[in-house]
mmCIF file of C-alpha atoms in Angstrom:
data_model
loop_
_atom_site.group_PDB
_atom_site.id
_atom_site.type_symbol
_atom_site.label_atom_id
_atom_site.label_comp_id
_atom_site.label_asym_id
_atom_site.label_seq_id
_atom_site.Cartn_x
_atom_site.Cartn_y
_atom_site.Cartn_z
ATOM 1 C CA MET A 57 88.121 82.499 109.158
ATOM 2 C CA LEU A 58 90.683 81.220 111.540
ATOM 3 C CA PHE A 59 89.441 83.108 114.576
ATOM 4 C CA PHE A 60 88.277 79.617 116.286
ATOM 5 C CA LEU A 61 91.349 78.735 118.353
ATOM 6 C CA LYS A 62 92.672 75.226 119.138
ATOM 7 C CA ASP A 63 95.237 74.561 122.060
ATOM 8 C CA TYR A 64 98.184 74.963 120.131
ATOM 9 C CA ASP A 65 97.145 78.406 118.823
ATOM 10 C CA CYS A 66 98.541 79.628 122.062
ATOM 11 C CA GLY A 67 97.822 83.369 122.710
ATOM 12 C CA GLY A 68 96.129 83.523 119.243
ATOM 13 C CA ILE A 69 97.045 83.584 115.528
ATOM 14 C CA PHE A 70 100.004 85.699 114.092
ATOM 15 C CA SER A 71 100.916 86.197 110.627
ATOM 16 C CA GLY A 72 101.612 83.746 107.821
ATOM 17 C CA SER A 73 101.374 82.985 104.194
ATOM 18 C CA ALA A 74 99.639 80.976 101.307
ATOM 19 C CA THR A 75 100.909 78.370 99.335
ATOM 20 C CA ILE A 76 99.196 76.501 96.450
ATOM 21 C CA VAL A 77 99.830 72.739 97.123
ATOM 22 C CA GLU A 78 98.243 70.291 94.426
ATOM 23 C CA GLY A 79 96.099 73.029 93.103
ATOM 24 C CA SER A 80 94.253 74.092 96.540
ATOM 25 C CA PRO A 81 95.623 77.050 98.814
ATOM 26 C CA VAL A 82 97.257 76.125 102.100
ATOM 27 C CA LEU A 83 97.735 78.493 104.971
ATOM 28 C CA THR A 84 100.699 78.472 107.112
ATOM 29 C CA TYR A 85 100.372 80.474 110.286
ATOM 30 C CA SER A 86 102.505 81.309 113.377
ATOM 31 C CA VAL A 87 101.016 81.536 116.796
ATOM 32 C CA GLN A 88 101.409 84.660 119.348
ATOM 33 C CA CYS A 89 103.595 82.250 122.113
ATOM 34 C CA GLY A 90 105.839 81.464 119.025
ATOM 35 C CA GLU A 91 105.970 77.640 119.647
ATOM 36 C CA SER A 92 104.703 76.517 116.493
ATOM 37 C CA ILE A 93 103.547 76.735 112.849
ATOM 38 C CA ALA A 94 100.133 75.570 112.012
ATOM 39 C CA ILE A 95 98.147 75.283 108.607
ATOM 40 C CA ALA A 96 94.703 75.443 107.556
ATOM 41 C CA VAL A 97 92.871 74.388 104.313
ATOM 42 C CA PRO A 98 89.763 75.350 102.666
ATOM 43 C CA LYS A 99 86.478 73.518 103.598
ATOM 44 C CA ASP A 100 85.520 73.572 100.392
ATOM 45 C CA PRO A 101 88.110 74.458 97.654
ATOM 46 C CA ASN A 102 85.575 74.937 95.066
ATOM 47 C CA ASP A 103 84.145 77.846 96.951
ATOM 48 C CA PRO A 104 85.284 80.798 94.866
ATOM 49 C CA ASP A 105 85.154 83.265 97.970
ATOM 50 C CA LEU A 106 86.954 80.475 100.128
ATOM 51 C CA LYS A 107 85.328 81.622 103.405
ATOM 52 C CA GLU A 108 85.627 78.703 105.503
ATOM 53 C CA TRP A 109 88.748 77.028 106.637
ATOM 54 C CA VAL A 110 89.584 73.878 108.721
ATOM 55 C CA LYS A 111 92.783 72.912 110.584
ATOM 56 C CA PRO A 112 93.802 69.486 110.007
ATOM 57 C CA ASP A 113 94.652 66.934 112.660
ATOM 58 C CA SER A 114 98.066 66.905 111.756
ATOM 59 C CA ASN A 115 98.580 70.388 113.382
ATOM 60 C CA PRO A 116 100.972 71.765 114.407
ATOM 61 C CA VAL A 117 102.971 70.908 111.504
ATOM 62 C CA ILE A 118 106.225 72.685 112.804
ATOM 63 C CA HIS A 119 107.646 72.927 116.253
ATOM 64 C CA ARG A 120 110.099 75.888 117.272
ATOM 65 C CA PRO A 121 113.854 74.523 117.149
ATOM 66 C CA ASN A 122 115.601 74.374 120.554
ATOM 67 C CA THR A 123 118.210 77.025 119.417
ATOM 68 C CA THR A 124 115.719 79.987 119.357
ATOM 69 C CA GLN A 125 113.342 81.882 121.377
ATOM 70 C CA ASN A 126 111.748 84.187 118.741
ATOM 71 C CA PHE A 127 109.841 81.820 116.066
ATOM 72 C CA ARG A 128 107.185 83.095 113.710
ATOM 73 C CA ASP A 129 106.160 84.424 110.200
ATOM 74 C CA PRO A 130 106.388 81.715 107.649
ATOM 75 C CA THR A 131 107.085 82.624 104.142
ATOM 76 C CA GLU A 132 105.375 81.133 101.318
ATOM 77 C CA ALA A 133 106.600 77.579 100.249
ATOM 78 C CA TRP A 134 108.722 76.856 97.115
ATOM 79 C CA ARG A 135 109.464 73.361 95.827
ATOM 80 C CA GLY A 136 113.218 72.294 94.974
ATOM 81 C CA GLU A 137 113.507 71.812 91.063
ATOM 82 C CA GLU A 138 116.088 68.950 91.678
ATOM 83 C CA ASP A 139 113.949 67.187 94.543
ATOM 84 C CA GLY A 140 110.864 68.507 94.367
ATOM 85 C CA LEU A 141 110.878 68.896 98.214
ATOM 86 C CA TYR A 142 108.853 72.147 99.634
ATOM 87 C CA ARG A 143 110.895 74.498 101.253
ATOM 88 C CA MET A 144 109.967 77.136 103.715
ATOM 89 C CA ILE A 145 111.670 79.677 105.882
ATOM 90 C CA VAL A 146 110.466 80.844 109.491
ATOM 91 C CA ASN A 147 112.577 83.872 111.320
ATOM 92 C CA CYS A 148 114.463 82.666 114.392
ATOM 93 C CA ASP A 149 116.798 84.600 116.794
ATOM 94 C CA GLU A 150 119.925 83.892 114.591
ATOM 95 C CA GLY A 151 118.470 84.437 111.025
ATOM 96 C CA THR A 152 116.145 82.315 108.435
ATOM 97 C CA CYS A 153 115.321 78.719 109.715
ATOM 98 C CA LEU A 154 114.978 76.370 106.650
ATOM 99 C CA PHE A 155 112.543 73.721 106.642
ATOM 100 C CA LYS A 156 111.885 70.935 104.170
ATOM 101 C CA SER A 157 108.821 68.537 103.670
ATOM 102 C CA GLU A 158 107.560 66.032 100.968
ATOM 103 C CA ASN A 159 103.844 66.429 101.593
ATOM 104 C CA PHE A 160 103.515 69.662 103.446
ATOM 105 C CA VAL A 161 102.690 67.970 106.800
ATOM 106 C CA ASN A 162 105.656 66.417 107.700
ATOM 107 C CA TRP A 163 108.856 68.877 108.089
ATOM 108 C CA THR A 164 112.160 68.661 108.869
ATOM 109 C CA TYR A 165 114.415 71.344 110.226
ATOM 110 C CA THR A 166 117.754 71.699 108.149
ATOM 111 C CA GLY A 167 119.393 74.661 109.834
ATOM 112 C CA ILE A 168 119.940 78.652 109.481
ATOM 113 C CA MET A 169 119.852 79.425 105.743
ATOM 114 C CA TRP A 170 120.890 83.103 106.170
ATOM 115 C CA PRO A 171 122.640 83.877 109.509
ATOM 116 C CA THR A 172 122.478 87.639 110.659
ATOM 117 C CA ASP A 173 123.730 89.555 113.704
ATOM 118 C CA ALA A 174 120.970 92.341 112.939
ATOM 119 C CA GLY A 175 118.534 90.737 115.337
ATOM 120 C CA PHE A 176 115.290 89.194 114.930
ATOM 121 C CA GLN A 177 113.719 89.866 111.865
ATOM 122 C CA GLU A 178 109.293 89.815 111.392
ATOM 123 C CA CYS A 179 107.702 88.705 108.248
ATOM 124 C CA PRO A 180 110.463 87.373 105.969
ATOM 125 C CA ASP A 181 110.184 87.063 102.424
ATOM 126 C CA PHE A 182 112.236 85.215 99.879
ATOM 127 C CA TYR A 183 111.806 85.044 96.161
ATOM 128 C CA LYS A 184 113.471 85.173 92.657
ATOM 129 C CA LEU A 185 113.570 88.285 90.451
ATOM 130 C CA PRO A 186 111.966 87.056 87.210
ATOM 131 C CA GLY A 187 114.214 86.875 84.227
ATOM 132 C CA THR A 188 117.267 86.891 86.641
ATOM 133 C CA GLU A 189 119.331 84.218 88.857
ATOM 134 C CA THR A 190 118.952 87.014 91.943
ATOM 135 C CA TYR A 191 117.140 86.144 94.939
ATOM 136 C CA VAL A 192 115.681 89.057 97.503
ATOM 137 C CA TYR A 193 115.474 88.461 100.888
ATOM 138 C CA LYS A 194 113.475 90.808 103.050
ATOM 139 C CA GLY A 195 112.963 91.123 106.820
ATOM 140 C CA SER A 196 110.845 93.608 108.717
ATOM 141 C CA ILE A 197 112.794 95.307 111.658
ATOM 142 C CA GLN A 198 113.084 98.549 113.386
ATOM 143 C CA GLY A 199 109.683 99.651 111.720
ATOM 144 C CA GLN A 200 111.448 99.391 108.189
ATOM 145 C CA GLU A 201 111.424 96.817 105.605
ATOM 146 C CA TRP A 202 114.995 95.668 104.823
ATOM 147 C CA TRP A 203 116.306 93.840 101.873
ATOM 148 C CA LEU A 204 119.288 92.214 100.578
ATOM 149 C CA VAL A 205 120.291 90.521 97.285
ATOM 150 C CA GLY A 206 122.031 87.399 96.603
ATOM 151 C CA GLU A 207 122.670 84.038 94.964
ATOM 152 C CA TYR A 208 120.846 80.771 96.273
ATOM 153 C CA LYS A 209 121.601 77.366 95.515
ATOM 154 C CA GLU A 210 119.532 74.162 96.491
ATOM 155 C CA VAL A 211 120.994 71.268 98.125
ATOM 156 C CA PRO A 212 118.985 68.183 97.391
ATOM 157 C CA GLY A 213 117.653 66.176 100.502
ATOM 158 C CA LEU A 214 115.413 66.518 103.182
ATOM 159 C CA ASN A 215 118.255 67.035 105.756
ATOM 160 C CA ALA A 216 120.419 69.238 103.501
ATOM 161 C CA LEU A 217 120.848 72.887 104.340
ATOM 162 C CA ASP A 218 120.532 74.895 100.918
ATOM 163 C CA LYS A 219 122.774 77.857 100.617
ATOM 164 C CA PHE A 220 122.159 81.591 100.174
ATOM 165 C CA VAL A 221 125.272 84.057 99.614
ATOM 166 C CA ASN A 222 124.606 87.543 99.478
ATOM 167 C CA THR A 223 125.996 89.827 96.813
ATOM 168 C CA SER A 224 124.816 93.067 98.507
ATOM 169 C CA ALA A 225 125.283 94.320 101.871
ATOM 170 C CA ASP A 226 123.288 93.038 105.004
ATOM 171 C CA VAL A 227 119.810 94.230 106.087
ATOM 172 C CA LEU A 228 120.139 97.598 108.127
ATOM 173 C CA PHE A 229 122.761 98.755 105.824
ATOM 174 C CA ASN A 230 123.170 100.966 102.823
ATOM 175 C CA ASN A 231 119.697 102.047 103.072
ATOM 176 C CA GLN A 232 118.318 99.008 101.389
ATOM 177 C CA ARG A 233 114.877 99.677 102.113
ATOM 178 C CA TYR A 234 111.592 99.423 100.199
ATOM 179 C CA ASP A 235 110.144 102.336 101.689
ATOM 180 C CA MET A 236 111.377 105.107 103.977
ATOM 181 C CA GLY A 237 108.136 105.884 105.522
ATOM 182 C CA THR A 238 105.164 104.058 107.186
ATOM 183 C CA PHE A 239 105.606 100.820 105.222
ATOM 184 C CA TYR A 240 105.613 97.529 107.054
ATOM 185 C CA ALA A 241 104.993 93.800 107.147
ATOM 186 C CA SER A 242 105.204 93.697 103.361
ATOM 187 C CA LYS A 243 104.315 90.569 101.444
ATOM 188 C CA ARG A 244 104.981 89.838 97.621
ATOM 189 C CA PHE A 245 103.223 87.585 95.166
ATOM 190 C CA PHE A 246 104.429 86.198 92.013
ATOM 191 C CA ASP A 247 102.071 87.010 88.934
ATOM 192 C CA PRO A 248 102.580 84.101 86.539
ATOM 193 C CA VAL A 249 100.541 85.870 83.765
ATOM 194 C CA LYS A 250 102.683 89.133 83.535
ATOM 195 C CA ASN A 251 105.805 87.220 85.033
ATOM 196 C CA ARG A 252 106.471 89.608 87.804
ATOM 197 C CA GLN A 253 106.517 90.107 91.553
ATOM 198 C CA VAL A 254 103.952 92.093 92.952
ATOM 199 C CA LEU A 255 104.593 93.742 96.609
ATOM 200 C CA PHE A 256 101.817 95.230 98.919
ATOM 201 C CA ALA A 257 102.634 96.347 102.553
ATOM 202 C CA TRP A 258 100.624 97.446 105.900
ATOM 203 C CA VAL A 259 100.251 101.174 106.203
ATOM 204 C CA ASN A 260 99.496 101.686 109.932
ATOM 205 C CA TYR A 261 97.953 104.742 111.162
ATOM 206 C CA HIS A 262 94.667 105.852 112.364
ATOM 207 C CA CYS A 263 92.509 109.240 111.894
ATOM 208 C CA ASN A 264 90.480 110.357 114.391
ATOM 209 C CA ASP A 265 86.473 110.057 114.122
ATOM 210 C CA THR A 266 87.165 106.923 111.765
ATOM 211 C CA ASP A 267 86.299 102.995 112.403
ATOM 212 C CA TRP A 268 89.514 101.753 110.662
ATOM 213 C CA ALA A 269 93.287 101.539 111.615
ATOM 214 C CA GLY A 270 95.501 101.104 108.760
ATOM 215 C CA VAL A 271 95.203 100.172 104.970
ATOM 216 C CA GLN A 272 96.895 98.249 102.394
ATOM 217 C CA SER A 273 99.286 99.941 100.240
ATOM 218 C CA PHE A 274 99.148 100.383 96.462
ATOM 219 C CA PRO A 275 100.518 97.488 94.751
ATOM 220 C CA ARG A 276 104.140 97.542 93.336
ATOM 221 C CA ILE A 277 106.507 95.784 91.066
ATOM 222 C CA VAL A 278 109.835 94.909 92.514
ATOM 223 C CA LEU A 279 112.746 94.900 89.593
ATOM 224 C CA PRO A 280 116.496 94.816 89.386
ATOM 225 C CA ASN A 281 117.909 98.639 89.443
ATOM 226 C CA PRO A 282 118.662 98.729 85.997
ATOM 227 C CA ALA A 283 121.544 101.551 86.644
ATOM 228 C CA LYS A 284 123.124 99.585 89.724
ATOM 229 C CA ASP A 285 124.227 95.963 90.287
ATOM 230 C CA ASN A 286 123.002 93.782 93.475
ATOM 231 C CA SER A 287 120.057 96.514 93.871
ATOM 232 C CA ILE A 288 116.382 96.843 93.301
ATOM 233 C CA ILE A 289 113.610 99.210 92.927
ATOM 234 C CA THR A 290 109.873 99.174 93.535
ATOM 235 C CA TYR A 291 107.417 101.097 91.580
ATOM 236 C CA PRO A 292 103.419 101.121 91.144
ATOM 237 C CA ILE A 293 102.102 98.395 88.720
ATOM 238 C CA GLU A 294 100.955 99.706 85.376
ATOM 239 C CA GLU A 295 97.351 98.715 85.873
ATOM 240 C CA LEU A 296 97.334 101.821 88.269
ATOM 241 C CA GLN A 297 96.874 103.941 85.228
ATOM 242 C CA THR A 298 93.380 102.565 84.523
ATOM 243 C CA LEU A 299 92.298 104.403 87.569
ATOM 244 C CA ARG A 300 92.742 107.595 85.913
ATOM 245 C CA SER A 301 89.503 109.544 85.127
ATOM 246 C CA PRO A 302 89.582 111.029 82.743
ATOM 247 C CA SER A 303 92.610 109.619 81.131
ATOM 248 C CA THR A 304 94.339 112.866 80.309
ATOM 249 C CA PRO A 305 95.443 115.200 83.333
ATOM 250 C CA VAL A 306 93.598 117.825 84.803
ATOM 251 C CA TRP A 307 96.677 119.888 85.167
ATOM 252 C CA THR A 308 99.679 120.197 83.025
ATOM 253 C CA ILE A 309 102.690 122.512 83.227
ATOM 254 C CA GLU A 310 105.601 122.472 81.160
ATOM 255 C CA ASN A 311 109.198 124.206 81.223
ATOM 256 C CA THR A 312 108.156 126.512 83.750
ATOM 257 C CA THR A 313 110.691 128.378 86.271
ATOM 258 C CA LEU A 314 109.613 128.991 89.826
ATOM 259 C CA ASN A 315 111.374 131.795 91.393
ATOM 260 C CA SER A 316 113.385 131.508 94.645
ATOM 261 C CA ARG A 317 111.584 132.085 97.782
ATOM 262 C CA GLY A 318 109.644 135.271 97.856
ATOM 263 C CA GLY A 319 109.986 136.046 94.167
ATOM 264 C CA LYS A 320 106.941 136.861 92.138
ATOM 265 C CA THR A 321 106.203 133.400 90.646
ATOM 266 C CA ALA A 322 107.712 131.288 93.403
ATOM 267 C CA SER A 323 104.540 129.064 93.529
ATOM 268 C CA ILE A 324 101.737 127.744 91.342
ATOM 269 C CA THR A 325 98.295 126.159 92.286
ATOM 270 C CA SER A 326 96.007 123.825 90.557
ATOM 271 C CA PRO A 327 92.568 124.442 89.278
ATOM 272 C CA ASP A 328 89.874 123.889 92.001
ATOM 273 C CA ASN A 329 88.666 120.894 93.121
ATOM 274 C CA VAL A 330 91.355 118.601 92.020
ATOM 275 C CA GLY A 331 90.480 116.585 95.320
ATOM 276 C CA ALA A 332 92.449 113.740 97.142
ATOM 277 C CA GLN A 333 92.799 111.036 94.821
ATOM 278 C CA LEU A 334 95.666 111.711 92.655
ATOM 279 C CA ASP A 335 98.345 110.358 90.104
ATOM 280 C CA ILE A 336 100.972 112.924 89.851
ATOM 281 C CA LEU A 337 104.085 112.714 87.772
ATOM 282 C CA ALA A 338 106.857 115.597 87.915
ATOM 283 C CA SER A 339 110.393 116.477 86.663
ATOM 284 C CA PHE A 340 112.611 119.391 87.250
ATOM 285 C CA ARG A 341 116.426 120.014 87.794
ATOM 286 C CA MET A 342 118.364 119.576 90.631
ATOM 287 C CA THR A 343 120.172 122.706 92.024
ATOM 288 C CA LYS A 344 122.215 123.847 94.664
ATOM 289 C CA GLY A 345 119.919 125.622 97.555
ATOM 290 C CA LEU A 346 116.855 123.735 96.215
ATOM 291 C CA ALA A 347 113.918 123.263 98.343
ATOM 292 C CA LEU A 348 110.932 122.400 96.748
ATOM 293 C CA ASP A 349 107.098 121.552 97.939
ATOM 294 C CA PHE A 350 104.354 119.532 96.393
ATOM 295 C CA GLN A 351 101.615 120.660 98.731
ATOM 296 C CA LEU A 352 98.974 118.162 98.858
ATOM 297 C CA PHE A 353 95.223 118.451 100.258
ATOM 298 C CA PHE A 354 96.071 122.214 99.922
ATOM 299 C CA ASP A 355 93.161 123.901 101.543
ATOM 300 C CA THR A 356 92.847 127.788 100.273
ATOM 301 C CA THR A 357 90.870 128.466 103.141
ATOM 302 C CA THR A 358 93.250 127.517 106.050
ATOM 303 C CA GLY A 359 96.441 126.774 104.094
ATOM 304 C CA ASP A 360 96.588 123.208 105.849
ATOM 305 C CA ASN A 361 98.474 120.753 103.448
ATOM 306 C CA LYS A 362 101.093 117.823 103.442
ATOM 307 C CA ALA A 363 104.049 118.609 101.621
ATOM 308 C CA VAL A 364 106.133 116.291 99.731
ATOM 309 C CA SER A 365 109.398 118.286 99.959
ATOM 310 C CA ILE A 366 112.549 117.725 97.947
ATOM 311 C CA ALA A 367 115.853 119.624 99.089
ATOM 312 C CA SER A 368 119.261 119.801 97.938
ATOM 313 C CA THR A 369 122.268 119.082 100.602
ATOM 314 C CA ALA A 370 125.896 119.359 100.690
ATOM 315 C CA GLN A 371 126.242 116.221 98.580
ATOM 316 C CA PRO A 372 125.140 116.841 95.052
ATOM 317 C CA SER A 373 124.479 113.536 94.329
ATOM 318 C CA PHE A 374 122.332 112.776 97.714
ATOM 319 C CA PRO A 375 119.260 115.480 97.960
ATOM 320 C CA THR A 376 116.392 114.494 100.252
ATOM 321 C CA LEU A 377 113.016 113.372 99.889
ATOM 322 C CA MET A 378 110.762 114.601 103.040
ATOM 323 C CA GLY A 379 114.421 114.345 105.192
ATOM 324 C CA GLU A 380 115.599 111.098 103.862
ATOM 325 C CA ALA A 381 118.294 110.791 101.636
ATOM 326 C CA PHE A 382 118.063 109.245 98.010
ATOM 327 C CA GLU A 383 121.071 108.550 95.685
ATOM 328 C CA MET A 384 121.196 110.302 92.234
ATOM 329 C CA TYR A 385 123.576 108.806 89.299
ATOM 330 C CA GLU A 386 125.472 110.735 87.006
ATOM 331 C CA SER A 387 122.982 109.176 84.133
ATOM 332 C CA ASP A 388 120.141 111.148 85.702
ATOM 333 C CA ALA A 389 121.867 114.642 84.056
ATOM 334 C CA GLY A 390 120.760 116.386 87.052
ATOM 335 C CA VAL A 391 117.131 115.807 86.466
ATOM 336 C CA VAL A 392 114.836 114.596 89.426
ATOM 337 C CA THR A 393 112.030 112.720 88.473
ATOM 338 C CA LEU A 394 108.934 112.192 91.132
ATOM 339 C CA ARG A 395 105.597 110.319 91.149
ATOM 340 C CA ILE A 396 103.125 110.938 93.811
ATOM 341 C CA LEU A 397 99.879 108.464 94.446
ATOM 342 C CA VAL A 398 97.668 110.250 96.832
ATOM 343 C CA ASP A 399 94.367 108.266 98.098
ATOM 344 C CA ARG A 400 92.500 110.424 100.595
ATOM 345 C CA SER A 401 94.620 109.848 103.800
ATOM 346 C CA ILE A 402 97.910 108.480 102.266
ATOM 347 C CA ILE A 403 100.731 109.218 99.955
ATOM 348 C CA GLU A 404 103.171 107.315 98.182
ATOM 349 C CA VAL A 405 106.201 108.909 96.511
ATOM 350 C CA PHE A 406 108.544 107.392 94.103
ATOM 351 C CA VAL A 407 111.622 109.089 93.186
ATOM 352 C CA GLN A 408 114.238 108.204 90.283
ATOM 353 C CA GLY A 409 111.742 105.630 88.887
ATOM 354 C CA GLY A 410 111.410 103.801 92.392
ATOM 355 C CA ARG A 411 115.161 103.887 93.255
ATOM 356 C CA SER A 412 113.832 105.446 96.656
ATOM 357 C CA ALA A 413 110.052 105.369 98.045
ATOM 358 C CA MET A 414 108.339 107.115 100.581
ATOM 359 C CA THR A 415 104.669 106.299 102.151
ATOM 360 C CA GLU A 416 103.112 108.776 104.643
ATOM 361 C CA ALA A 417 99.542 109.198 106.169
ATOM 362 C CA TYR A 418 97.941 112.257 106.615
ATOM 363 C CA CYS A 419 94.563 113.139 108.226
ATOM 364 C CA ALA A 420 92.989 116.004 107.055
ATOM 365 C CA PRO A 421 91.928 118.534 109.868
ATOM 366 C CA ASN A 422 88.835 119.329 107.774
ATOM 367 C CA PRO A 423 88.042 116.030 106.117
ATOM 368 C CA GLU A 424 84.560 117.037 105.134
ATOM 369 C CA HIS A 425 86.071 119.534 102.231
ATOM 370 C CA ILE A 426 89.004 116.843 100.990
ATOM 371 C CA ASP A 427 87.394 116.705 97.689
ATOM 372 C CA ASP A 428 87.515 120.411 97.132
ATOM 373 C CA MET A 429 91.223 120.706 97.816
ATOM 374 C CA LYS A 430 94.241 121.529 95.544
ATOM 375 C CA VAL A 431 97.745 120.882 94.623
ATOM 376 C CA LYS A 432 100.213 123.751 95.213
ATOM 377 C CA VAL A 433 103.815 123.409 93.822
ATOM 378 C CA VAL A 434 105.999 125.892 96.072
ATOM 379 C CA ASN A 435 109.858 126.865 95.637
ATOM 380 C CA GLN A 436 110.975 127.324 99.381
ATOM 381 C CA GLY A 437 114.584 128.013 98.268
ATOM 382 C CA ASP A 438 117.089 130.260 97.640
ATOM 383 C CA ALA A 439 117.587 129.353 94.038
ATOM 384 C CA ASP A 440 114.925 129.392 90.916
ATOM 385 C CA VAL A 441 114.018 125.818 90.148
ATOM 386 C CA GLU A 442 113.184 124.681 86.315
ATOM 387 C CA LEU A 443 109.830 122.557 86.323
ATOM 388 C CA LEU A 444 110.353 120.702 83.313
ATOM 389 C CA SER A 445 107.117 118.932 83.625
ATOM 390 C CA LEU A 446 104.168 118.355 85.752
ATOM 391 C CA ASP A 447 101.024 116.348 84.976
ATOM 392 C CA VAL A 448 98.364 115.783 87.673
ATOM 393 C CA TYR A 449 95.585 113.108 87.144
ATOM 394 C CA THR A 450 92.500 112.422 89.168
ATOM 395 C CA LEU A 451 91.649 108.866 90.026
ATOM 396 C CA LYS A 452 88.391 107.222 90.447
ATOM 397 C CA PRO A 453 86.892 106.497 93.801
#
């Protein structure tokens, strides 16, 4: 626990990161007043739960550069391949402030590695996509997780500033977001066993009559977009499929036409009691005038539900997911693919294999019946919809 405060913890402890240093984790954290960065180490590195932490006398290990007022949220550190120095970025007013160290205690400020005019960004992240030479920078700003990709080059030396050149647009442009919904302050970590970057985020919401606020998202993998250069996708990690119980779908539909709004078969409803912990996969053809709802938490008594809506627009290559545009490519051949993860009060939606994602919360008005709810698919548009496939799996509690 880090709740005990030192004088340098002015205003309280803010967010930070963990780095494995000489085989043991070291926490780096910022403080509310924005004056410094401090570290904490395990009291007993052999404790498998790492319950107790101590703050070394060397704290604080980094002081705010005098060129910035905002200063917080250190990233995980990485080591230079040529000089072996530790590197870490902390976000500043002008962009990402880069620091280097030989021992993780004495740090040298080298300058702004990535300057930006977008404004101060919280919770930065910087990492390499495995199997590529592409690096991702992420900043939390305006309530969203914005990313850019580029080329990174180490410059050896304690006082030398490394180079990072973007190959995509800057943050706040081209809709370069991990997620278009309630998904913030994300953090990814490298999984050396499967050679992948795994991403989590804070889903900030609160339902009445509960004693918690906010949850952690489902874990996702971050990958290069196979259909577009200088772009990335995020998608649920494969291990989530092990939560399916049973391992086969409880509801399957294939090659079904949903008539236009008001038609005899404009909707279909799942069997009883599929509940509110689900993994849903669907595909359908995009048509002019499409407006298709996947109604989750559907209560047959009241009609209450949370709808995941897909709609066509005047631009055929940019339909919308819950009001936010996503891009379709010629290689999609006019087919929309959808995956929806449902976990009692949040949903995470992925279209086109993760090219766009949307996370939203839903506080059911009748939570005592949440395990009795259904899924309903409704054509709200003026054109028939060809539903190519629909598989609904229930998940373990």
